[in-house]
Coordinates of C-alpha atoms in Angstrom, one line a residue:
Chain I
M27 CA 26.3 10.7 23.3
V28 CA 23.0 12.5 23.2
F29 CA 22.1 13.8 19.7
A30 CA 24.5 11.3 18.1
G31 CA 23.6 8.0 16.6
A32 CA 20.7 9.0 14.4
P33 CA 19.5 5.6 13.1
L34 CA 18.4 7.0 9.8
D35 CA 18.7 6.0 6.2
R36 CA 18.8 9.6 4.8
G37 CA 18.0 8.4 1.4
D38 CA 20.5 10.3 -0.6
A39 CA 19.3 8.9 -4.0
L40 CA 15.6 9.4 -3.0
R41 CA 16.0 13.0 -2.1
R42 CA 17.7 13.8 -5.4
D43 CA 14.5 12.7 -7.1
E44 CA 12.2 15.8 -6.6
A45 CA 9.0 14.2 -7.9
R46 CA 9.5 11.0 -5.8
V47 CA 10.3 12.9 -2.6
Q48 CA 7.3 15.2 -3.1
D49 CA 5.0 12.3 -3.6
L50 CA 6.3 10.7 -0.4
M51 CA 5.8 13.9 1.6
Q52 CA 2.3 14.4 0.4
G53 CA 1.3 10.8 0.9
D54 CA -0.2 8.8 3.7
E55 CA 2.9 6.8 4.6
G56 CA 5.3 7.5 7.4
W57 CA 5.3 9.8 10.5
W58 CA 5.7 13.5 11.1
M59 CA 7.8 15.1 13.9
I60 CA 6.4 18.5 14.6
L61 CA 8.4 21.2 16.4
S62 CA 7.2 24.3 18.2
G63 CA 9.7 27.1 18.0
G64 CA 12.4 24.5 18.0
D65 CA 11.0 22.7 21.0
A66 CA 10.1 19.0 20.9
L67 CA 6.4 17.9 21.2
L68 CA 6.4 15.1 23.8
Q69 CA 3.9 12.6 25.0
P70 CA 3.4 12.4 28.8
D71 CA 5.9 9.5 29.0
G72 CA 8.7 11.8 27.6
N73 CA 8.9 10.3 24.2
L74 CA 8.3 12.2 21.0
F75 CA 4.8 12.4 19.7
W76 CA 4.8 11.3 16.1
F77 CA 1.9 12.5 13.9
H78 CA 0.4 10.3 11.3
P79 CA 0.2 12.2 7.9
S80 CA -3.6 12.5 8.4
E81 CA -3.1 14.0 11.8
A82 CA -0.3 16.3 10.6
R83 CA -2.6 17.7 7.9
T84 CA -5.0 19.0 10.6
L85 CA -2.3 21.2 12.1
A86 CA -1.4 24.7 11.1
L87 CA 2.2 24.2 10.0
K88 CA 4.9 26.5 8.6
P89 CA 5.5 25.9 4.9
T90 CA 9.0 24.2 5.1
R91 CA 8.7 20.4 5.2
I92 CA 11.7 18.1 5.7
F93 CA 12.2 14.5 4.7
L94 CA 14.5 13.2 7.4
G95 CA 14.9 9.7 6.0
H96 CA 13.7 6.2 6.9
Y97 CA 13.8 5.0 10.5
K98 CA 12.9 1.4 11.1
G99 CA 11.5 1.2 7.6
S100 CA 9.2 4.2 8.0
A101 CA 9.6 7.5 6.2
C102 CA 10.1 10.3 8.8
F103 CA 9.3 14.0 8.1
A104 CA 9.6 17.2 10.2
A105 CA 7.9 20.6 10.2
E106 CA 7.4 23.5 12.5
M107 CA 3.9 24.3 13.7
E108 CA 2.4 27.8 13.8
D109 CA 2.4 29.3 17.3
D110 CA -1.3 29.0 17.9
T111 CA -1.9 25.4 16.8
A112 CA -4.1 23.2 18.9
L113 CA -2.3 20.0 20.0
P114 CA -3.7 16.6 20.8
A115 CA -4.4 16.1 24.5
G116 CA -1.4 15.4 26.7
V117 CA 1.1 16.6 24.0
E118 CA 3.3 19.4 25.1
P119 CA 6.3 21.4 23.7
V120 CA 9.4 20.8 25.9
D121 CA 12.7 22.7 25.9
P122 CA 15.2 20.8 23.8
R123 CA 17.8 20.1 26.5
R124 CA 15.2 18.8 28.9
A125 CA 13.4 16.9 26.2
A126 CA 16.7 15.2 25.0
M127 CA 17.5 14.0 28.6
G128 CA 14.3 12.0 28.7
M129 CA 14.1 10.6 25.2
S130 CA 15.6 7.4 23.8
Q131 CA 19.0 7.8 22.1
D132 CA 17.3 7.2 18.7
E133 CA 14.6 9.9 19.2
A134 CA 17.1 12.5 20.6
A135 CA 19.2 12.1 17.5
L136 CA 16.3 12.3 15.1
Y137 CA 15.0 15.4 17.0
G138 CA 18.4 17.1 17.0
Y139 CA 18.7 16.6 13.3
A140 CA 15.2 17.9 12.7
R141 CA 15.8 20.9 14.9
S142 CA 19.1 21.9 13.2
I143 CA 17.7 21.7 9.7
L144 CA 14.4 23.4 10.4
L145 CA 16.3 26.3 12.2
W146 CA 18.6 26.5 9.2
H147 CA 15.7 27.0 6.8
Q148 CA 14.2 29.6 9.1
T149 CA 17.3 31.7 9.1
H150 CA 18.4 31.0 5.5
G151 CA 15.5 31.9 3.4
F152 CA 17.4 34.2 1.1
C153 CA 20.4 33.7 -1.2
A154 CA 23.6 34.9 0.5
A155 CA 25.1 35.5 -3.0
C156 CA 22.3 37.8 -4.4
G157 CA 19.6 38.4 -1.8
T158 CA 16.8 36.6 -3.7
E159 CA 14.3 34.5 -1.8
T160 CA 15.3 30.9 -2.2
V161 CA 13.1 27.8 -2.6
V162 CA 13.3 24.4 -0.8
K163 CA 14.7 21.5 -2.7
G164 CA 15.6 17.9 -2.1
G165 CA 13.0 17.2 0.5
G166 CA 14.3 20.1 2.6
T167 CA 17.9 19.1 2.5
R168 CA 18.9 22.1 0.4
R169 CA 17.7 25.4 -1.0
Q170 CA 18.1 26.9 -4.4
C171 CA 18.1 30.5 -5.6
P172 CA 15.7 31.1 -8.5
G173 CA 17.7 34.2 -9.4
C174 CA 21.3 33.1 -9.6
E175 CA 20.7 29.3 -9.5
K176 CA 23.1 28.9 -6.6
E177 CA 22.5 25.9 -4.3
H178 CA 22.7 26.4 -0.6
F179 CA 23.3 23.5 1.8
P180 CA 22.7 23.5 5.6
R181 CA 25.5 24.8 7.7
V182 CA 27.4 22.5 10.0
D183 CA 29.7 24.6 12.2
P184 CA 32.7 22.6 13.5
V185 CA 33.3 23.6 17.1
V186 CA 36.3 22.4 19.2
I187 CA 35.7 21.7 22.9
M188 CA 38.8 20.7 24.8
L189 CA 40.1 19.5 28.0
A190 CA 43.4 21.1 28.4
T191 CA 45.5 19.1 30.9
H192 CA 48.6 19.7 32.9
G193 CA 49.7 16.6 34.8
D194 CA 46.9 15.7 37.2
E195 CA 44.9 18.9 36.5
C196 CA 42.5 20.0 33.8
L197 CA 41.5 23.5 32.8
L198 CA 37.8 24.5 33.1
G199 CA 36.2 27.8 32.6
R200 CA 32.9 29.5 33.4
Q201 CA 30.8 32.1 31.7
T202 CA 28.9 34.7 33.6
A203 CA 25.5 33.5 32.3
W204 CA 26.0 30.0 33.6
P205 CA 24.4 28.6 36.8
E206 CA 26.5 29.4 39.9
G207 CA 29.3 27.0 40.4
M208 CA 29.1 25.4 37.0
W209 CA 32.5 24.9 35.2
S210 CA 33.1 23.4 31.8
A211 CA 35.6 22.7 29.1
L212 CA 36.7 25.6 26.9
A213 CA 35.3 25.7 23.4
G214 CA 35.1 27.7 20.2
F215 CA 34.3 27.8 16.6
T216 CA 36.8 26.5 14.1
E217 CA 37.8 29.3 11.6
P218 CA 38.7 29.0 7.9
G219 CA 42.3 27.9 7.4
E220 CA 42.8 25.9 10.5
T221 CA 42.6 22.2 11.6
L222 CA 40.7 21.2 14.7
E223 CA 44.0 21.0 16.6
E224 CA 45.0 24.5 15.5
A225 CA 41.6 25.9 16.5
C226 CA 42.0 24.2 19.9
A227 CA 45.4 25.7 20.5
R228 CA 44.2 29.1 19.3
E229 CA 41.1 29.1 21.6
L230 CA 43.1 28.0 24.6
K231 CA 45.6 30.8 24.0
E232 CA 42.9 33.4 23.4
E233 CA 40.6 32.5 26.2
A234 CA 43.0 31.3 28.9
G235 CA 46.5 32.3 27.7
V236 CA 47.8 28.7 27.9
T237 CA 50.0 27.2 25.1
A238 CA 49.1 23.7 23.8
D239 CA 51.5 21.7 21.8
I240 CA 49.6 21.1 18.6
P241 CA 51.0 17.6 17.7
S242 CA 50.0 16.3 21.2
I243 CA 46.4 17.3 20.9
R244 CA 44.1 14.3 20.3
Y245 CA 40.6 14.0 19.0
V246 CA 38.4 12.0 21.4
M247 CA 34.8 12.0 20.1
G248 CA 32.2 14.2 18.5
Q249 CA 28.6 15.2 19.2
P250 CA 26.1 17.0 16.9
W251 CA 24.8 19.9 18.9
P252 CA 21.5 21.4 17.5
F253 CA 21.9 24.9 19.0
P254 CA 21.5 25.6 16.1
S255 CA 23.8 23.3 14.1
S256 CA 27.2 22.7 15.5
L257 CA 29.4 19.6 15.4
M258 CA 31.2 19.5 18.7
M259 CA 34.6 17.9 18.4
G260 CA 35.9 16.8 21.8
L261 CA 39.7 17.0 22.1
I262 CA 42.3 16.6 24.9
A263 CA 45.1 19.0 24.9
P264 CA 48.2 18.6 27.1
V265 CA 49.8 21.9 27.9
S266 CA 53.3 22.5 29.3
D267 CA 52.8 26.0 30.8
A268 CA 50.1 26.2 33.4
S269 CA 49.9 30.0 34.0
I270 CA 46.5 31.4 33.0
T271 CA 45.5 34.7 31.6
V272 CA 41.7 34.9 31.3
D273 CA 40.1 36.8 28.4
T274 CA 37.2 38.3 30.3
H275 CA 35.3 39.0 27.1
E276 CA 34.9 35.3 26.7
L277 CA 35.0 33.9 30.2
E278 CA 34.3 35.0 33.7
A279 CA 37.0 32.7 35.1
A280 CA 39.2 29.8 34.2
R281 CA 41.3 27.7 36.6
W282 CA 43.0 24.3 37.0
F283 CA 41.1 21.6 38.8
H284 CA 42.8 18.5 40.2
R285 CA 41.6 15.1 39.0
D286 CA 40.1 14.4 42.5
E287 CA 38.2 17.6 42.4
V288 CA 36.8 16.8 39.0
A289 CA 35.8 13.4 40.3
A290 CA 33.9 15.1 43.1
M291 CA 32.2 17.5 40.7
L292 CA 31.1 14.6 38.5
A293 CA 29.9 12.7 41.6
G294 CA 28.0 15.8 42.8
T295 CA 30.0 15.9 46.1
H296 CA 32.1 18.9 45.5
P297 CA 31.2 21.7 48.0
E298 CA 30.9 24.5 45.4
A299 CA 31.7 23.4 41.8
A300 CA 29.8 21.3 39.4
M301 CA 30.1 20.0 35.8
P302 CA 27.4 20.3 33.1
P303 CA 24.8 17.5 32.9
S304 CA 25.3 14.3 31.0
I305 CA 23.9 15.7 27.7
A306 CA 27.2 17.7 27.4
I307 CA 30.3 16.3 25.7
A308 CA 32.3 18.3 28.2
R309 CA 31.1 16.0 31.0
R310 CA 32.0 12.9 28.9
L311 CA 35.5 14.2 28.3
A312 CA 35.9 14.9 32.0
E313 CA 34.6 11.4 32.9
L314 CA 37.0 9.7 30.4
W315 CA 39.9 11.8 31.8
V316 CA 39.1 11.1 35.4
A317 CA 38.9 7.4 34.6
G318 CA 42.3 7.6 32.9
R319 CA 40.9 6.5 29.6
I320 CA 42.1 9.6 27.6
Chain Z
M28 CA 49.9 19.0 5.4
V29 CA 49.6 21.8 2.8
F30 CA 47.2 24.6 3.9
A31 CA 47.5 23.5 7.6
G32 CA 49.8 25.2 10.1
A33 CA 49.0 28.8 9.6
P34 CA 51.6 30.6 11.8
L35 CA 49.2 33.4 12.6
D36 CA 48.2 35.4 15.7
R37 CA 44.6 36.0 14.4
G38 CA 44.2 38.8 17.0
D39 CA 40.8 38.0 18.3
A40 CA 40.8 40.9 20.8
L41 CA 42.2 43.3 18.1
R42 CA 39.6 42.4 15.5
R43 CA 36.8 43.0 18.0
D44 CA 37.9 46.6 18.2
E45 CA 36.5 48.1 14.9
A46 CA 38.3 51.5 15.2
R47 CA 41.7 49.9 16.0
V48 CA 41.4 47.3 13.2
Q49 CA 40.3 50.0 10.7
D50 CA 43.3 52.2 11.7
L51 CA 45.6 49.2 11.2
M52 CA 44.2 48.4 7.8
Q53 CA 44.5 52.0 6.6
G54 CA 48.0 52.5 7.9
D55 CA 51.5 52.0 6.5
E56 CA 52.4 49.0 8.6
G57 CA 52.3 45.4 7.5
W58 CA 51.9 43.5 4.2
W59 CA 49.1 42.8 1.8
M60 CA 48.5 39.5 0.1
I61 CA 46.6 40.2 -3.1
L62 CA 44.6 37.5 -4.9
S63 CA 43.4 37.4 -8.5
G64 CA 40.1 35.5 -8.9
G65 CA 41.2 33.3 -6.0
D66 CA 44.6 32.7 -7.6
A67 CA 47.8 33.5 -5.7
L68 CA 50.2 36.2 -7.0
L69 CA 53.6 34.7 -7.0
Q70 CA 57.1 35.9 -7.5
P71 CA 59.3 34.1 -10.1
D72 CA 60.8 32.0 -7.3
G73 CA 57.3 30.6 -6.5
N74 CA 56.9 32.5 -3.2
L75 CA 54.0 34.9 -2.5
F76 CA 54.5 38.5 -3.5
W77 CA 53.6 40.6 -0.5
F78 CA 52.7 44.2 -1.2
H79 CA 53.7 47.0 1.1
P80 CA 50.6 49.2 2.0
S81 CA 52.0 52.0 -0.3
E82 CA 52.2 49.5 -3.2
A83 CA 48.8 48.0 -2.5
R84 CA 47.2 51.4 -2.6
T85 CA 48.3 51.8 -6.3
L86 CA 46.3 48.6 -7.3
A87 CA 42.7 48.5 -8.3
L88 CA 41.3 46.3 -5.5
K89 CA 37.8 45.0 -4.8
P90 CA 36.3 46.7 -1.7
T91 CA 36.5 43.8 0.8
R92 CA 39.7 43.9 2.9
I93 CA 40.7 41.2 5.4
F94 CA 42.9 41.5 8.5
L95 CA 44.5 38.0 8.5
G96 CA 46.5 38.5 11.7
H97 CA 50.1 38.9 12.7
Y98 CA 52.8 36.8 11.1
K99 CA 56.3 37.0 12.5
G100 CA 55.3 40.3 14.2
S101 CA 53.9 41.9 11.0
A102 CA 50.2 42.6 10.4
C103 CA 49.0 40.7 7.3
F104 CA 46.1 41.7 5.2
A105 CA 44.4 40.3 2.1
A106 CA 42.2 41.6 -0.8
E107 CA 41.2 40.6 -4.3
M108 CA 42.3 42.7 -7.2
E109 CA 40.1 43.8 -10.1
D110 CA 40.6 41.8 -13.2
D111 CA 42.4 44.4 -15.2
T112 CA 44.9 45.5 -12.6
A113 CA 48.5 46.0 -13.7
L114 CA 51.0 44.0 -11.7
P115 CA 54.6 44.6 -10.8
A116 CA 57.1 43.0 -13.3
G117 CA 57.5 39.3 -12.8
V118 CA 54.4 38.9 -10.6
E119 CA 51.9 36.4 -11.9
P120 CA 48.6 34.9 -10.8
V121 CA 49.0 31.1 -10.3
D122 CA 46.4 28.4 -9.9
P123 CA 45.9 27.6 -6.2
R124 CA 46.9 24.0 -6.3
R125 CA 50.0 24.6 -8.3
A126 CA 50.9 27.6 -6.2
A127 CA 50.5 25.7 -3.0
M128 CA 52.9 23.0 -4.2
G129 CA 55.7 25.5 -4.6
M130 CA 55.2 27.7 -1.6
S131 CA 56.5 27.3 1.9
Q132 CA 54.2 25.6 4.5
D133 CA 53.7 29.0 6.2
E134 CA 52.7 30.8 3.0
A135 CA 50.5 28.1 1.7
A136 CA 48.5 28.1 5.0
L137 CA 48.2 31.9 5.0
Y138 CA 47.2 31.9 1.3
G139 CA 44.6 29.1 2.0
Y140 CA 43.0 31.1 4.8
A141 CA 43.0 34.3 2.7
R142 CA 41.4 32.4 -0.2
S143 CA 38.7 30.9 1.9
I144 CA 37.7 34.0 3.6
L145 CA 37.7 36.2 0.5
L146 CA 35.6 33.7 -1.4
W147 CA 33.2 33.6 1.5
H148 CA 32.7 37.4 1.3
Q149 CA 32.2 37.2 -2.5
T150 CA 29.4 34.7 -2.2
H151 CA 27.9 35.9 1.1
G152 CA 27.2 39.6 0.5
F153 CA 23.5 39.3 1.5
C154 CA 21.8 38.4 4.7
A155 CA 20.5 34.8 4.4
A156 CA 17.9 35.7 7.0
C157 CA 16.3 38.7 5.3
G158 CA 18.0 39.4 2.0
T159 CA 19.5 42.8 2.9
E160 CA 23.0 43.6 1.7
T161 CA 25.4 43.1 4.6
V162 CA 28.5 45.0 5.7
V163 CA 32.0 43.8 6.6
K164 CA 32.9 43.9 10.3
G165 CA 35.8 42.8 12.5
G166 CA 38.5 43.3 9.9
G167 CA 36.7 41.0 7.5
T168 CA 36.2 38.2 9.9
R169 CA 32.4 38.6 9.9
R170 CA 29.5 40.4 8.2
Q171 CA 26.5 42.1 9.8
C172 CA 23.1 42.9 8.4
P173 CA 22.1 46.5 8.8
G174 CA 18.4 45.4 8.4
C175 CA 17.9 42.6 11.0
E176 CA 21.3 43.1 12.8
K177 CA 22.1 39.4 12.4
E178 CA 25.8 38.6 12.4
H179 CA 27.2 36.2 9.8
F180 CA 30.4 34.2 10.3
P181 CA 32.4 32.5 7.6
R182 CA 31.4 29.0 6.8
V183 CA 33.7 26.1 7.5
D184 CA 32.3 22.9 6.0
P185 CA 33.4 19.7 7.7
V186 CA 34.1 17.1 5.1
V187 CA 35.0 13.5 5.9
I188 CA 37.6 11.8 3.7
M189 CA 38.1 8.1 4.5
L190 CA 40.2 5.2 3.7
A191 CA 37.9 2.2 4.1
T192 CA 40.0 -0.9 4.8
H193 CA 39.3 -4.6 4.6
G194 CA 42.3 -6.7 5.7
D195 CA 45.2 -5.8 3.4
E196 CA 43.0 -3.9 1.0
C197 CA 41.7 -0.3 0.9
L198 CA 38.8 1.2 -1.0
L199 CA 39.4 3.9 -3.6
G200 CA 37.1 5.5 -6.0
R201 CA 37.3 7.7 -9.0
Q202 CA 35.1 10.4 -10.5
T203 CA 34.6 10.8 -14.3
A204 CA 36.2 14.3 -14.3
W205 CA 39.5 13.1 -12.8
P206 CA 42.6 12.5 -14.9
E207 CA 42.7 9.0 -16.3
G208 CA 44.0 6.4 -13.8
M209 CA 43.6 8.6 -10.8
W210 CA 42.0 7.0 -7.7
S211 CA 41.4 8.5 -4.3
A212 CA 39.7 8.1 -1.0
L213 CA 36.0 8.5 -0.8
A214 CA 34.7 11.8 0.8
G215 CA 31.6 13.8 1.5
F216 CA 30.1 16.6 3.4
T217 CA 29.0 16.1 7.0
E218 CA 25.3 16.7 7.4
P219 CA 23.5 18.2 10.4
G220 CA 22.8 15.7 13.1
E221 CA 25.7 13.4 12.5
T222 CA 29.2 12.9 13.9
L223 CA 32.3 12.6 11.7
E224 CA 32.2 8.8 12.1
E225 CA 28.5 8.6 11.2
A226 CA 29.0 10.8 8.2
C227 CA 31.9 8.5 7.2
A228 CA 29.7 5.4 7.5
R229 CA 26.8 7.0 5.6
E230 CA 29.0 8.1 2.7
L231 CA 30.7 4.7 2.4
K232 CA 27.2 3.1 2.3
E233 CA 25.8 5.7 -0.2
E234 CA 28.8 5.8 -2.6
A235 CA 30.1 2.2 -2.4
G236 CA 27.5 0.2 -0.6
V237 CA 30.0 -1.0 2.1
T238 CA 29.2 -1.1 5.8
A239 CA 31.6 0.4 8.3
D240 CA 31.4 -0.3 12.0
I241 CA 31.1 3.2 13.5
P242 CA 32.9 2.5 16.8
S243 CA 35.9 1.2 14.9
I244 CA 36.3 4.4 12.7
R245 CA 39.2 6.5 13.8
Y246 CA 40.1 10.1 13.1
V247 CA 43.6 10.4 11.8
M248 CA 44.3 14.1 10.9
G249 CA 42.7 17.2 9.3
Q250 CA 43.5 19.6 6.5
P251 CA 41.9 23.0 5.8
W252 CA 40.9 22.9 2.1
P253 CA 40.3 26.3 0.5
F254 CA 38.0 25.1 -2.3
P255 CA 36.2 27.1 -1.1
S256 CA 36.3 26.5 2.7
S257 CA 36.2 22.9 3.8
L258 CA 37.8 21.3 6.7
M259 CA 38.9 17.8 5.5
M260 CA 38.8 15.3 8.3
G261 CA 40.8 12.2 7.4
L262 CA 39.5 8.9 8.9
I263 CA 40.3 5.3 8.6
A264 CA 37.3 3.0 8.5
P265 CA 37.6 -0.8 8.8
V266 CA 34.7 -2.6 7.1
S267 CA 33.7 -6.2 7.5
D268 CA 31.8 -6.7 4.2
A269 CA 33.8 -6.1 1.1
S270 CA 31.2 -6.3 -1.6
I271 CA 30.8 -3.0 -3.4
T272 CA 27.8 -1.3 -5.1
V273 CA 28.8 1.9 -6.7
D274 CA 26.5 4.9 -6.8
T275 CA 27.2 6.1 -10.3
H276 CA 25.8 9.5 -9.6
E277 CA 28.8 10.1 -7.3
L278 CA 31.5 7.9 -8.6
E279 CA 32.6 6.4 -11.9
A280 CA 34.0 3.4 -10.2
A281 CA 35.2 2.1 -6.8
R282 CA 37.3 -0.9 -6.0
W283 CA 39.6 -2.6 -3.5
F284 CA 43.3 -2.1 -3.9
H285 CA 45.9 -4.3 -2.2
R286 CA 48.5 -2.6 0.0
D287 CA 51.2 -3.6 -2.5
E288 CA 49.2 -2.0 -5.3
V289 CA 48.7 1.2 -3.3
A290 CA 52.5 1.3 -2.5
A291 CA 53.2 1.1 -6.3
M292 CA 50.7 3.9 -7.0
L293 CA 52.4 6.1 -4.4
A294 CA 55.8 5.2 -5.8
G295 CA 54.5 6.0 -9.4
T296 CA 55.3 2.5 -10.5
H297 CA 51.8 1.1 -10.9
P298 CA 51.1 0.3 -14.6
E299 CA 47.7 2.2 -14.8
A300 CA 46.6 3.6 -11.4
A301 CA 47.9 6.6 -9.5
M302 CA 47.1 8.5 -6.3
P303 CA 46.5 12.3 -6.0
P304 CA 49.5 14.5 -5.5
S305 CA 51.1 15.3 -2.1
I306 CA 48.8 18.3 -1.6
A307 CA 45.9 15.9 -0.9
I308 CA 45.2 14.4 2.5
A309 CA 44.0 11.3 0.7
R310 CA 47.6 10.6 -0.4
R311 CA 48.8 11.1 3.2
L312 CA 46.2 8.7 4.5
A313 CA 47.3 6.1 2.0
E314 CA 51.0 6.7 2.9
L315 CA 50.3 6.2 6.6
W316 CA 48.2 3.1 5.9
V317 CA 50.8 1.5 3.5
A318 CA 53.4 2.2 6.2
G319 CA 51.3 0.4 8.8
R320 CA 51.0 3.5 10.9
I321 CA 47.2 3.7 10.9

């Protein structure tokens, strides 16, 4: 799955050692991934452009620097560039979804991690407990408040995304903002005080009015989703009552699709309906379901 | 599992309607759960004491009020009391773990949800993006910044808790602060850019130096854990290499326990080692593993 499989040694012991991680980040070893407003900087071949520390030092970068970990024995770092930075010839910022489609699995996962954590720093510069401006610690893996001393760790928001099924049909919905004809699995954020399975049943009830039997809901697979920092948890949820009531605040429409219809959507041969691209876990869930593997 | 199974209609549509949810919270319908520094207020029989709105109004309460949802047709709310509030005769604040052991499944889940969300408000009163004091919205289900307009939603921190297995043995660790002789499953927070299975493998490597094969890791079950707001995700992780290197920053010790030994720990007949109480998902994982069900 795109964005999963980061082949990193995140160096938990190393990043606890402030002096050592600072030395590493100011040194001449390793490689820097630079982002531009969350976009990836790509070479013409579609792979990430990694900057040597001496090259990274020539760029105008925002102050937050991240130690990502070691990849194939090299230390990897990430930072955001200022808007008007001049880039090496041929290097271009590319939209994250398009960039991820063209990158290797390894690079997409490294990029997703870098994007999530840099965005977290950009939107979490102040202490939520007291309002004081916080400082970066642990090679960018946490922040600390100089006022109340509270430590802040990056958010990971657990999201459930589920294929509700009823016999040979599965439930897909669409949002108004999506491209015409695109349908996908229903999804929503897990709230405090609920399991994944309970969040799944609640969202199905809220958005489509269908009732899932919680013990029959099964976890299939997960995907880190760096928009900005979700962990998508793919579930399959058999439901017994197929009548739908759409919450139009959340969805434009929801309806049941027969397995043959979903197969056509995946194959691109359906006359009007389509599934999201392969980057999306919803597509993978549909593929597994059509193949009878879940 | 304790803290799971909240039998609530959280009223997603209702809590989007500020006027309606405010009316409801100021009205004479429903019941209030009052917490004292995160502790539950219990009746002598060990059940929650629910306050009628007219009773709740006589208490000195902190300003944040939560609409939990509807339970058995009644609206339920939660608030924290000020430290010096006089309580009805027989009503006592009880430590959350002890309280949860004695409550019904329904009440423990409602209490866990209330505890998580109230603690979130107490530690997230300021906008992490700009430092401005935020205001409660949506019946306490979110906060909004009057400065930058950003909405803030309660955190749910996905935690992996895993039984690593090697043939007929499983890996348990202990922390210095735990009661003597207590051993439990290893656990850790999921970081941005990783799946549950990847977080599980990383934590096993970091804490105990053992290598799990990611595709063979399986999700078993989850548990909301209101200390303050984690979602524990229980996994089983077969490992091929049983040699252990303990990270003493995280653990005092880690070692392999034979299935028979774990059975004795669960039965309370082991001469020196014990498992956590039934409130803990670690114990449930061990029970399922000993019974050959996972």
